[in-house]
mmCIF file of C-alpha atoms in Angstrom:
data_model
loop_
_atom_site.group_PDB
_atom_site.id
_atom_site.type_symbol
_atom_site.label_atom_id
_atom_site.label_comp_id
_atom_site.label_asym_id
_atom_site.label_seq_id
_atom_site.Cartn_x
_atom_site.Cartn_y
_atom_site.Cartn_z
ATOM 1 C CA MET A 171 193.749 69.460 127.062
ATOM 2 C CA ASP A 172 191.515 67.121 125.042
ATOM 3 C CA LEU A 173 188.011 66.241 125.862
ATOM 4 C CA GLU A 174 188.783 62.903 127.715
ATOM 5 C CA ALA A 175 191.365 64.700 129.945
ATOM 6 C CA TYR A 176 188.899 67.286 130.682
ATOM 7 C CA LEU A 177 186.327 64.839 131.598
ATOM 8 C CA SER A 178 188.751 62.844 133.794
ATOM 9 C CA ALA A 179 189.749 65.946 135.529
ATOM 10 C CA GLY A 180 186.203 66.941 136.439
ATOM 11 C CA ALA A 181 185.086 63.370 137.454
ATOM 12 C CA LYS A 182 184.637 62.266 141.036
ATOM 13 C CA GLY A 183 185.151 58.615 141.914
ATOM 14 C CA GLY A 184 184.433 57.581 138.260
ATOM 15 C CA LEU A 185 181.297 59.635 138.111
ATOM 16 C CA LEU A 186 180.961 62.690 135.781
ATOM 17 C CA PRO A 187 178.877 65.448 137.265
ATOM 18 C CA TRP A 188 176.258 67.033 135.056
ATOM 19 C CA SER A 189 177.981 70.472 135.388
ATOM 20 C CA VAL A 190 181.147 69.109 133.852
ATOM 21 C CA GLN A 191 179.204 67.337 131.136
ATOM 22 C CA LEU A 192 177.607 70.553 130.374
ATOM 23 C CA SER A 193 180.831 72.825 130.526
ATOM 24 C CA ALA A 194 182.624 70.183 128.336
ATOM 25 C CA ALA A 195 179.888 70.440 125.642
ATOM 26 C CA ARG A 196 180.342 74.328 125.618
ATOM 27 C CA ASN A 197 184.190 74.498 125.857
ATOM 28 C CA PHE A 198 184.641 71.702 123.213
ATOM 29 C CA ASP A 199 181.551 72.970 121.061
ATOM 30 C CA LEU A 200 180.111 69.405 121.070
ATOM 31 C CA PRO A 201 176.523 68.167 121.576
ATOM 32 C CA LEU A 202 175.756 66.741 125.084
ATOM 33 C CA SER A 203 175.071 63.494 123.440
ATOM 34 C CA VAL A 204 178.555 63.240 122.030
ATOM 35 C CA VAL A 205 180.176 64.266 125.390
ATOM 36 C CA GLU A 206 178.166 61.589 127.094
ATOM 37 C CA GLU A 207 179.169 58.815 124.420
ATOM 38 C CA ARG A 208 182.880 59.836 124.775
ATOM 39 C CA ALA A 209 182.655 59.991 128.533
ATOM 40 C CA ILE A 210 181.192 56.525 128.970
ATOM 41 C CA LEU A 211 183.675 55.194 126.429
ATOM 42 C CA ALA A 212 186.437 56.657 128.711
ATOM 43 C CA GLY A 213 184.995 54.724 131.664
ATOM 44 C CA LEU A 214 183.279 57.733 133.230
ATOM 45 C CA LEU A 215 179.715 57.288 133.960
ATOM 46 C CA PRO A 216 177.496 60.425 133.920
ATOM 47 C CA ALA A 217 176.544 60.707 137.689
ATOM 48 C CA ARG A 218 172.857 60.678 136.666
ATOM 49 C CA TYR A 219 173.180 56.954 135.938
ATOM 50 C CA GLN A 220 174.860 55.995 139.222
ATOM 51 C CA ARG A 221 171.766 54.254 140.300
ATOM 52 C CA ASN A 222 171.567 52.380 137.197
ATOM 53 C CA ARG A 223 175.096 50.835 138.022
ATOM 54 C CA GLU A 224 173.835 47.782 139.977
ATOM 55 C CA SER A 225 171.616 46.690 137.176
ATOM 56 C CA ILE A 226 173.293 48.002 134.082
ATOM 57 C CA SER A 227 177.132 47.906 133.886
ATOM 58 C CA ILE A 228 179.023 50.897 132.164
ATOM 59 C CA ASN A 229 179.591 48.787 129.103
ATOM 60 C CA GLU A 230 175.891 48.244 128.885
ATOM 61 C CA GLN A 231 175.356 52.025 129.484
ATOM 62 C CA PHE A 232 177.411 52.463 126.468
ATOM 63 C CA ILE A 233 175.239 50.082 124.307
ATOM 64 C CA LEU A 234 172.142 52.047 125.586
ATOM 65 C CA CYS A 235 173.889 55.287 124.546
ATOM 66 C CA ARG A 236 174.519 54.093 121.157
ATOM 67 C CA SER A 237 170.986 52.778 120.801
ATOM 68 C CA ARG A 238 168.265 54.190 118.725
ATOM 69 C CA VAL A 239 164.580 53.245 119.616
ATOM 70 C CA ALA A 240 161.330 54.437 117.992
ATOM 71 C CA ILE A 241 158.179 54.822 119.947
ATOM 72 C CA ILE A 242 155.175 54.547 117.975
ATOM 73 C CA GLY A 243 152.520 56.737 119.662
ATOM 74 C CA CYS A 244 153.215 59.369 122.262
ATOM 75 C CA GLY A 245 149.892 59.222 124.188
ATOM 76 C CA GLY A 246 149.146 56.941 127.238
ATOM 77 C CA LEU A 247 151.906 54.251 126.833
ATOM 78 C CA GLY A 248 154.214 56.359 124.630
ATOM 79 C CA GLY A 249 154.351 59.242 127.432
ATOM 80 C CA TYR A 250 155.637 56.805 129.989
ATOM 81 C CA LEU A 251 157.958 55.056 127.553
ATOM 82 C CA ILE A 252 159.662 58.233 126.469
ATOM 83 C CA GLU A 253 160.154 59.267 130.047
ATOM 84 C CA GLU A 254 161.456 55.946 131.056
ATOM 85 C CA LEU A 255 163.805 55.319 128.091
ATOM 86 C CA ALA A 256 165.122 58.965 128.354
ATOM 87 C CA ARG A 257 165.919 58.504 131.982
ATOM 88 C CA LEU A 258 167.609 55.086 131.244
ATOM 89 C CA GLY A 259 169.932 56.846 128.812
ATOM 90 C CA VAL A 260 168.818 55.317 125.425
ATOM 91 C CA GLY A 261 170.839 57.621 123.193
ATOM 92 C CA THR A 262 168.251 58.275 120.467
ATOM 93 C CA LEU A 263 164.504 58.276 120.715
ATOM 94 C CA VAL A 264 162.242 58.715 117.694
ATOM 95 C CA GLY A 265 158.599 59.831 118.774
ATOM 96 C CA VAL A 266 155.911 59.128 116.212
ATOM 97 C CA ASP A 267 152.472 60.745 116.625
ATOM 98 C CA PRO A 268 150.417 63.040 114.345
ATOM 99 C CA ASP A 269 147.936 64.157 117.204
ATOM 100 C CA VAL A 270 147.698 67.066 119.565
ATOM 101 C CA PHE A 271 146.946 66.848 123.295
ATOM 102 C CA GLU A 272 143.272 67.043 124.251
ATOM 103 C CA GLU A 273 141.461 67.537 127.514
ATOM 104 C CA HIS A 274 140.299 63.759 127.593
ATOM 105 C CA ASN A 275 144.093 62.872 127.632
ATOM 106 C CA LEU A 276 144.739 64.432 130.812
ATOM 107 C CA ASN A 277 143.613 61.527 133.169
ATOM 108 C CA ARG A 278 146.492 59.246 132.035
ATOM 109 C CA GLN A 279 148.911 60.737 129.426
ATOM 110 C CA LEU A 280 152.162 61.668 131.208
ATOM 111 C CA LEU A 281 153.134 64.280 128.647
ATOM 112 C CA SER A 282 149.727 66.068 128.628
ATOM 113 C CA GLN A 283 149.149 69.147 130.791
ATOM 114 C CA ILE A 284 146.641 72.032 130.898
ATOM 115 C CA ASP A 285 149.037 74.609 129.288
ATOM 116 C CA ALA A 286 149.918 72.134 126.396
ATOM 117 C CA LEU A 287 146.413 71.411 125.120
ATOM 118 C CA GLY A 288 146.307 71.679 121.437
ATOM 119 C CA GLU A 289 150.109 71.205 121.148
ATOM 120 C CA PRO A 290 151.461 68.391 119.182
ATOM 121 C CA LYS A 291 152.310 65.420 121.446
ATOM 122 C CA VAL A 292 155.759 65.049 119.901
ATOM 123 C CA GLN A 293 156.658 68.582 120.580
ATOM 124 C CA CYS A 294 155.662 68.160 124.280
ATOM 125 C CA ALA A 295 157.662 64.916 124.273
ATOM 126 C CA SER A 296 160.629 66.630 122.853
ATOM 127 C CA ARG A 297 160.481 69.394 125.636
ATOM 128 C CA ARG A 298 160.194 66.763 128.455
ATOM 129 C CA VAL A 299 163.345 64.886 127.084
ATOM 130 C CA MET A 300 165.267 68.052 127.113
ATOM 131 C CA ALA A 301 164.074 68.831 130.637
ATOM 132 C CA ILE A 302 165.112 65.483 132.074
ATOM 133 C CA ASN A 303 167.985 64.238 130.070
ATOM 134 C CA PRO A 304 169.245 66.675 127.284
ATOM 135 C CA ALA A 305 171.985 64.109 126.578
ATOM 136 C CA VAL A 306 169.253 62.141 124.726
ATOM 137 C CA ARG A 307 168.517 62.955 121.085
ATOM 138 C CA PHE A 308 164.847 63.140 120.503
ATOM 139 C CA GLU A 309 163.492 63.089 117.013
ATOM 140 C CA ALA A 310 159.953 64.349 116.797
ATOM 141 C CA ARG A 311 158.009 62.933 113.868
ATOM 142 C CA PRO A 312 154.443 64.372 113.848
ATOM 143 C CA GLU A 313 153.259 61.617 111.375
ATOM 144 C CA ARG A 314 151.035 58.674 111.414
ATOM 145 C CA LEU A 315 152.932 55.490 110.764
ATOM 146 C CA GLY A 316 151.659 53.488 107.685
ATOM 147 C CA PRO A 317 152.828 51.266 104.823
ATOM 148 C CA GLU A 318 154.151 54.286 103.022
ATOM 149 C CA ASN A 319 156.602 55.842 105.758
ATOM 150 C CA GLY A 320 157.150 52.808 108.230
ATOM 151 C CA LEU A 321 160.494 52.132 106.820
ATOM 152 C CA ALA A 322 161.777 55.615 107.029
ATOM 153 C CA LEU A 323 160.481 56.136 110.513
ATOM 154 C CA LEU A 324 162.249 53.029 111.753
ATOM 155 C CA GLU A 325 165.396 53.315 109.773
ATOM 156 C CA GLY A 326 168.446 52.676 112.052
ATOM 157 C CA CYS A 327 166.476 51.578 115.101
ATOM 158 C CA GLN A 328 167.156 48.371 116.947
ATOM 159 C CA VAL A 329 163.745 48.159 118.458
ATOM 160 C CA ALA A 330 160.395 49.699 117.852
ATOM 161 C CA VAL A 331 157.792 50.080 120.537
ATOM 162 C CA ASP A 332 154.082 49.776 119.958
ATOM 163 C CA ALA A 333 152.307 52.559 121.773
ATOM 164 C CA LEU A 334 149.637 52.859 119.293
ATOM 165 C CA ASP A 335 145.842 52.889 119.735
ATOM 166 C CA GLY A 336 144.463 51.046 116.665
ATOM 167 C CA VAL A 337 144.615 47.629 115.035
ATOM 168 C CA SER A 338 145.540 48.703 111.317
ATOM 169 C CA SER A 339 148.488 50.941 112.526
ATOM 170 C CA ARG A 340 149.714 48.026 114.685
ATOM 171 C CA ARG A 341 149.728 45.724 111.695
ATOM 172 C CA ALA A 342 151.632 48.467 109.671
ATOM 173 C CA LEU A 343 154.263 48.658 112.457
ATOM 174 C CA LYS A 344 154.575 44.821 112.425
ATOM 175 C CA ASP A 345 155.132 44.803 108.691
ATOM 176 C CA ALA A 346 157.679 47.716 108.758
ATOM 177 C CA CYS A 347 159.577 45.790 111.682
ATOM 178 C CA ALA A 348 159.620 42.686 109.698
ATOM 179 C CA ALA A 349 160.939 44.378 106.525
ATOM 180 C CA ILE A 350 163.928 45.930 108.267
ATOM 181 C CA GLY A 351 164.345 42.868 110.535
ATOM 182 C CA ILE A 352 164.080 44.391 113.947
ATOM 183 C CA PRO A 353 162.012 43.318 117.081
ATOM 184 C CA MET A 354 158.887 45.003 118.103
ATOM 185 C CA VAL A 355 157.601 45.352 121.697
ATOM 186 C CA HIS A 356 153.713 45.048 121.615
ATOM 187 C CA GLY A 357 151.539 46.581 124.355
ATOM 188 C CA ALA A 358 147.816 47.498 124.436
ATOM 189 C CA ILE A 359 145.478 48.516 127.062
ATOM 190 C CA ALA A 360 141.772 48.746 127.989
ATOM 191 C CA GLY A 361 140.364 49.701 131.303
ATOM 192 C CA TRP A 362 141.992 47.645 134.050
ATOM 193 C CA TYR A 363 143.538 45.301 131.480
ATOM 194 C CA GLY A 364 146.590 45.147 129.310
ATOM 195 C CA GLN A 365 148.777 42.909 127.277
ATOM 196 C CA ILE A 366 152.390 42.861 126.141
ATOM 197 C CA ALA A 367 154.379 40.653 123.778
ATOM 198 C CA THR A 368 157.725 40.913 122.010
ATOM 199 C CA GLU A 369 157.511 39.938 118.307
ATOM 200 C CA PHE A 370 160.542 39.250 116.110
ATOM 201 C CA PRO A 371 160.144 39.256 112.473
ATOM 202 C CA GLY A 372 157.896 36.171 111.493
ATOM 203 C CA ASP A 373 156.982 35.233 115.011
ATOM 204 C CA GLY A 374 153.285 35.734 114.025
ATOM 205 C CA ILE A 375 152.142 37.058 117.477
ATOM 206 C CA LEU A 376 150.374 40.139 116.380
ATOM 207 C CA GLU A 377 148.465 38.074 113.766
ATOM 208 C CA ALA A 378 147.347 35.639 116.612
ATOM 209 C CA LEU A 379 146.339 38.638 118.881
ATOM 210 C CA TYR A 380 144.399 40.407 116.404
ATOM 211 C CA ALA A 381 143.271 37.411 114.442
ATOM 212 C CA HIS A 382 139.489 38.149 114.767
ATOM 213 C CA ALA A 383 139.875 41.829 114.692
ATOM 214 C CA THR A 384 137.421 43.362 112.245
ATOM 215 C CA GLU A 385 137.267 46.813 114.060
ATOM 216 C CA GLU A 386 139.945 49.462 114.526
ATOM 217 C CA LYS A 387 139.386 49.769 118.416
ATOM 218 C CA GLY A 388 138.865 47.273 121.079
ATOM 219 C CA SER A 389 137.349 47.082 124.558
ATOM 220 C CA GLU A 390 138.794 50.462 125.401
ATOM 221 C CA LYS A 391 135.896 52.031 123.686
ATOM 222 C CA GLN A 392 133.610 50.759 126.390
ATOM 223 C CA LEU A 393 136.178 50.605 129.241
ATOM 224 C CA GLY A 394 138.280 53.760 128.661
ATOM 225 C CA ASN A 395 141.598 53.973 130.314
ATOM 226 C CA PRO A 396 142.413 54.992 133.787
ATOM 227 C CA SER A 397 145.729 56.468 134.931
ATOM 228 C CA PHE A 398 147.667 53.354 136.112
ATOM 229 C CA THR A 399 147.103 50.877 133.330
ATOM 230 C CA PRO A 400 149.280 52.656 130.719
ATOM 231 C CA ALA A 401 151.956 53.203 133.447
ATOM 232 C CA VAL A 402 152.141 49.509 134.259
ATOM 233 C CA ILE A 403 152.048 48.311 130.623
ATOM 234 C CA ALA A 404 154.488 50.999 129.361
ATOM 235 C CA SER A 405 157.048 50.112 132.115
ATOM 236 C CA LEU A 406 156.760 46.427 131.223
ATOM 237 C CA GLU A 407 157.447 47.413 127.780
ATOM 238 C CA ALA A 408 160.388 49.682 128.577
ATOM 239 C CA ALA A 409 161.809 46.712 130.591
ATOM 240 C CA GLU A 410 161.521 44.628 127.528
ATOM 241 C CA VAL A 411 163.247 47.179 125.393
ATOM 242 C CA CYS A 412 166.194 47.486 127.717
ATOM 243 C CA LYS A 413 166.678 43.658 127.701
ATOM 244 C CA LEU A 414 166.371 43.608 123.909
ATOM 245 C CA LEU A 415 169.040 46.275 123.534
ATOM 246 C CA LEU A 416 171.416 44.754 125.853
ATOM 247 C CA GLY A 417 170.807 41.073 124.905
ATOM 248 C CA LYS A 418 170.172 39.989 128.327
ATOM 249 C CA GLY A 419 167.428 38.351 130.556
ATOM 250 C CA GLN A 420 164.585 36.609 128.921
ATOM 251 C CA ALA A 421 162.103 38.311 126.263
ATOM 252 C CA LEU A 422 158.379 37.741 126.266
ATOM 253 C CA ARG A 423 158.911 35.930 122.989
ATOM 254 C CA HIS A 424 156.294 33.280 121.569
ATOM 255 C CA MET A 425 154.022 34.420 124.495
ATOM 256 C CA MET A 426 151.869 37.122 125.651
ATOM 257 C CA LEU A 427 151.609 38.477 129.282
ATOM 258 C CA ALA A 428 147.857 39.184 130.038
ATOM 259 C CA VAL A 429 147.675 41.760 132.939
ATOM 260 C CA ASN A 430 144.609 42.254 134.913
ATOM 261 C CA LEU A 431 144.741 44.841 137.485
ATOM 262 C CA LEU A 432 141.280 44.285 138.798
ATOM 263 C CA ASP A 433 142.261 40.673 139.794
ATOM 264 C CA MET A 434 145.918 41.700 140.055
ATOM 265 C CA SER A 435 146.832 38.823 137.869
ATOM 266 C CA PHE A 436 149.822 38.469 135.447
ATOM 267 C CA GLU A 437 149.553 35.499 133.304
ATOM 268 C CA ARG A 438 151.986 34.244 130.545
ATOM 269 C CA ILE A 439 150.067 32.783 127.778
ATOM 270 C CA LYS A 440 152.102 30.616 125.234
ATOM 271 C CA LEU A 441 151.350 31.528 121.674
ATOM 272 C CA MET B 58 130.675 16.848 126.180
ATOM 273 C CA LEU B 59 132.691 18.865 128.627
ATOM 274 C CA ILE B 60 134.553 21.903 127.696
ATOM 275 C CA THR B 61 136.796 23.916 129.885
ATOM 276 C CA VAL B 62 136.284 27.545 129.169
ATOM 277 C CA LYS B 63 138.796 30.352 130.342
ATOM 278 C CA LEU B 64 137.918 33.941 130.114
ATOM 279 C CA PHE B 65 140.420 36.849 130.216
ATOM 280 C CA ALA B 66 140.222 40.609 131.114
ATOM 281 C CA ASN B 67 136.667 42.141 130.956
ATOM 282 C CA PHE B 68 135.261 38.829 129.735
ATOM 283 C CA ARG B 69 135.414 37.811 133.428
ATOM 284 C CA VAL B 70 133.204 40.440 134.565
ATOM 285 C CA GLY B 71 129.771 39.036 135.618
ATOM 286 C CA ARG B 72 130.909 35.682 134.121
ATOM 287 C CA PHE B 73 133.688 33.568 135.522
ATOM 288 C CA VAL B 74 137.595 33.001 135.219
ATOM 289 C CA VAL B 75 137.429 29.366 134.341
ATOM 290 C CA GLU B 76 134.521 26.956 134.189
ATOM 291 C CA VAL B 77 133.741 23.318 132.915
ATOM 292 C CA ARG B 78 130.666 23.561 130.889
ATOM 293 C CA ASP B 79 128.609 20.914 129.167
ATOM 294 C CA TYR B 80 127.693 21.345 125.580
ATOM 295 C CA PRO B 81 126.043 19.024 123.029
ATOM 296 C CA ALA B 82 128.461 17.169 120.614
ATOM 297 C CA GLY B 83 129.081 19.059 117.384
ATOM 298 C CA THR B 84 129.240 22.424 119.107
ATOM 299 C CA ALA B 85 131.517 25.040 117.496
ATOM 300 C CA ILE B 86 133.570 27.606 119.174
ATOM 301 C CA LYS B 87 131.419 30.408 118.111
ATOM 302 C CA ALA B 88 128.303 28.786 119.690
ATOM 303 C CA VAL B 89 130.252 28.753 122.868
ATOM 304 C CA SER B 90 131.160 32.333 122.701
ATOM 305 C CA GLY B 91 127.569 33.142 121.675
ATOM 306 C CA SER B 92 126.248 31.295 124.718
ATOM 307 C CA LEU B 93 128.439 33.523 126.929
ATOM 308 C CA GLY B 94 127.251 36.669 125.279
ATOM 309 C CA LEU B 95 130.643 37.416 123.924
ATOM 310 C CA ALA B 96 130.154 39.657 120.740
ATOM 311 C CA SER B 97 132.442 38.447 117.802
ATOM 312 C CA GLN B 98 133.788 41.958 117.215
ATOM 313 C CA GLU B 99 134.931 41.911 121.073
ATOM 314 C CA ILE B 100 137.031 38.941 120.608
ATOM 315 C CA GLY B 101 140.716 39.484 119.872
ATOM 316 C CA MET B 102 141.875 35.892 119.968
ATOM 317 C CA THR B 103 140.562 32.424 120.708
ATOM 318 C CA MET B 104 142.807 29.562 121.707
ATOM 319 C CA LEU B 105 141.743 25.902 121.704
ATOM 320 C CA ASN B 106 144.094 23.601 123.810
ATOM 321 C CA GLY B 107 146.808 26.091 123.615
ATOM 322 C CA ARG B 108 146.790 27.012 119.945
ATOM 323 C CA HIS B 109 144.953 29.700 118.066
ATOM 324 C CA ALA B 110 141.682 28.525 116.501
ATOM 325 C CA GLU B 111 138.963 29.847 114.282
ATOM 326 C CA PRO B 112 135.272 30.557 115.422
ATOM 327 C CA GLU B 113 134.149 27.791 113.047
ATOM 328 C CA ARG B 114 136.066 24.927 114.608
ATOM 329 C CA VAL B 115 134.056 22.242 116.162
ATOM 330 C CA LEU B 116 134.835 21.079 119.548
ATOM 331 C CA LYS B 117 135.441 17.602 121.204
ATOM 332 C CA ASP B 118 135.056 16.454 124.635
ATOM 333 C CA GLY B 119 137.790 17.618 127.081
ATOM 334 C CA ASP B 120 138.879 20.543 124.958
ATOM 335 C CA VAL B 121 140.127 23.569 126.642
ATOM 336 C CA LEU B 122 139.062 26.918 125.201
ATOM 337 C CA ALA B 123 140.268 30.454 125.999
ATOM 338 C CA PHE B 124 138.763 33.879 124.894
ATOM 339 C CA PHE B 125 140.760 37.047 125.003
ATOM 340 C CA PRO B 126 139.105 40.260 124.353
ATOM 341 C CA LEU B 127 140.474 42.702 121.692
ATOM 342 C CA LEU B 128 142.513 45.327 123.511
ATOM 343 C CA GLY B 129 143.535 48.035 121.267
ATOM 344 C CA GLY B 130 144.235 51.195 123.340
ATOM 345 C CA GLY B 131 147.560 52.888 123.872
#
């Protein structure tokens, strides 16, 4: 019996139970990610994605499965992004962050927990992805993205997501994305406030947003970051990534969404 | 001359969302931000009539100015 016949025999109503996906990987000595790809290609949707179906077709699920996305920064925004993109079924996630978890991360960073203080953020991210969707490949890069390693970190990615916490690293990410010709989904937070935008190479959005920036940090120095702001902004970024990968909907291009959770206002600003 | 000033995020706290304000002819953008107590290092982006503008730019009657703080956290 070949893999596809084995998967078909174990499927129920076009859905592939996790137990069958797992046994197929074992019996055919294949990574779970490969079993997932072959199943979707054969028209069998892993059962975990059945609630995706009304929003994301099986063909689109296949596109997500074949996609590679870099998440630059695995802290406040990055933790939620990794969680959501892994649950969505993006095939390969590259997590980039040189830091370890510290106590002051616990108020908002999804992947931080008391028994992981001192551990590299990318290591915790890798463990989380394994726990929630082991069919997703997670590549942990405990590095700071800069001009010297940007291209290597983004190689093969269709989209990069900005979950960074400084101006110069955002500029380096924008340059690396432009050099390899992929879009970048920008997000930033401070206190009750956040902003997101999607930049295609040459759009100049990042230059505009940080045009006057002379310092590395912004208002978050005074305002801090409560638990809900990164969750909101990261979720908006994840939706933007999903649309970019699938080529559907309307991207936040040539504009910025200014989010104010204190006034509960969402304003689109043309740039 | 009358200038419409729009503020975003924490710039609104203790100030306003949008206000029409009177300034003498020849006023530059940086004088407006200064009059509102917005420190230059706090400003991420300034837009004049929907386009990015430099702080030295001199305003004219009826201009619409928007100040966005620098948000850098992640």
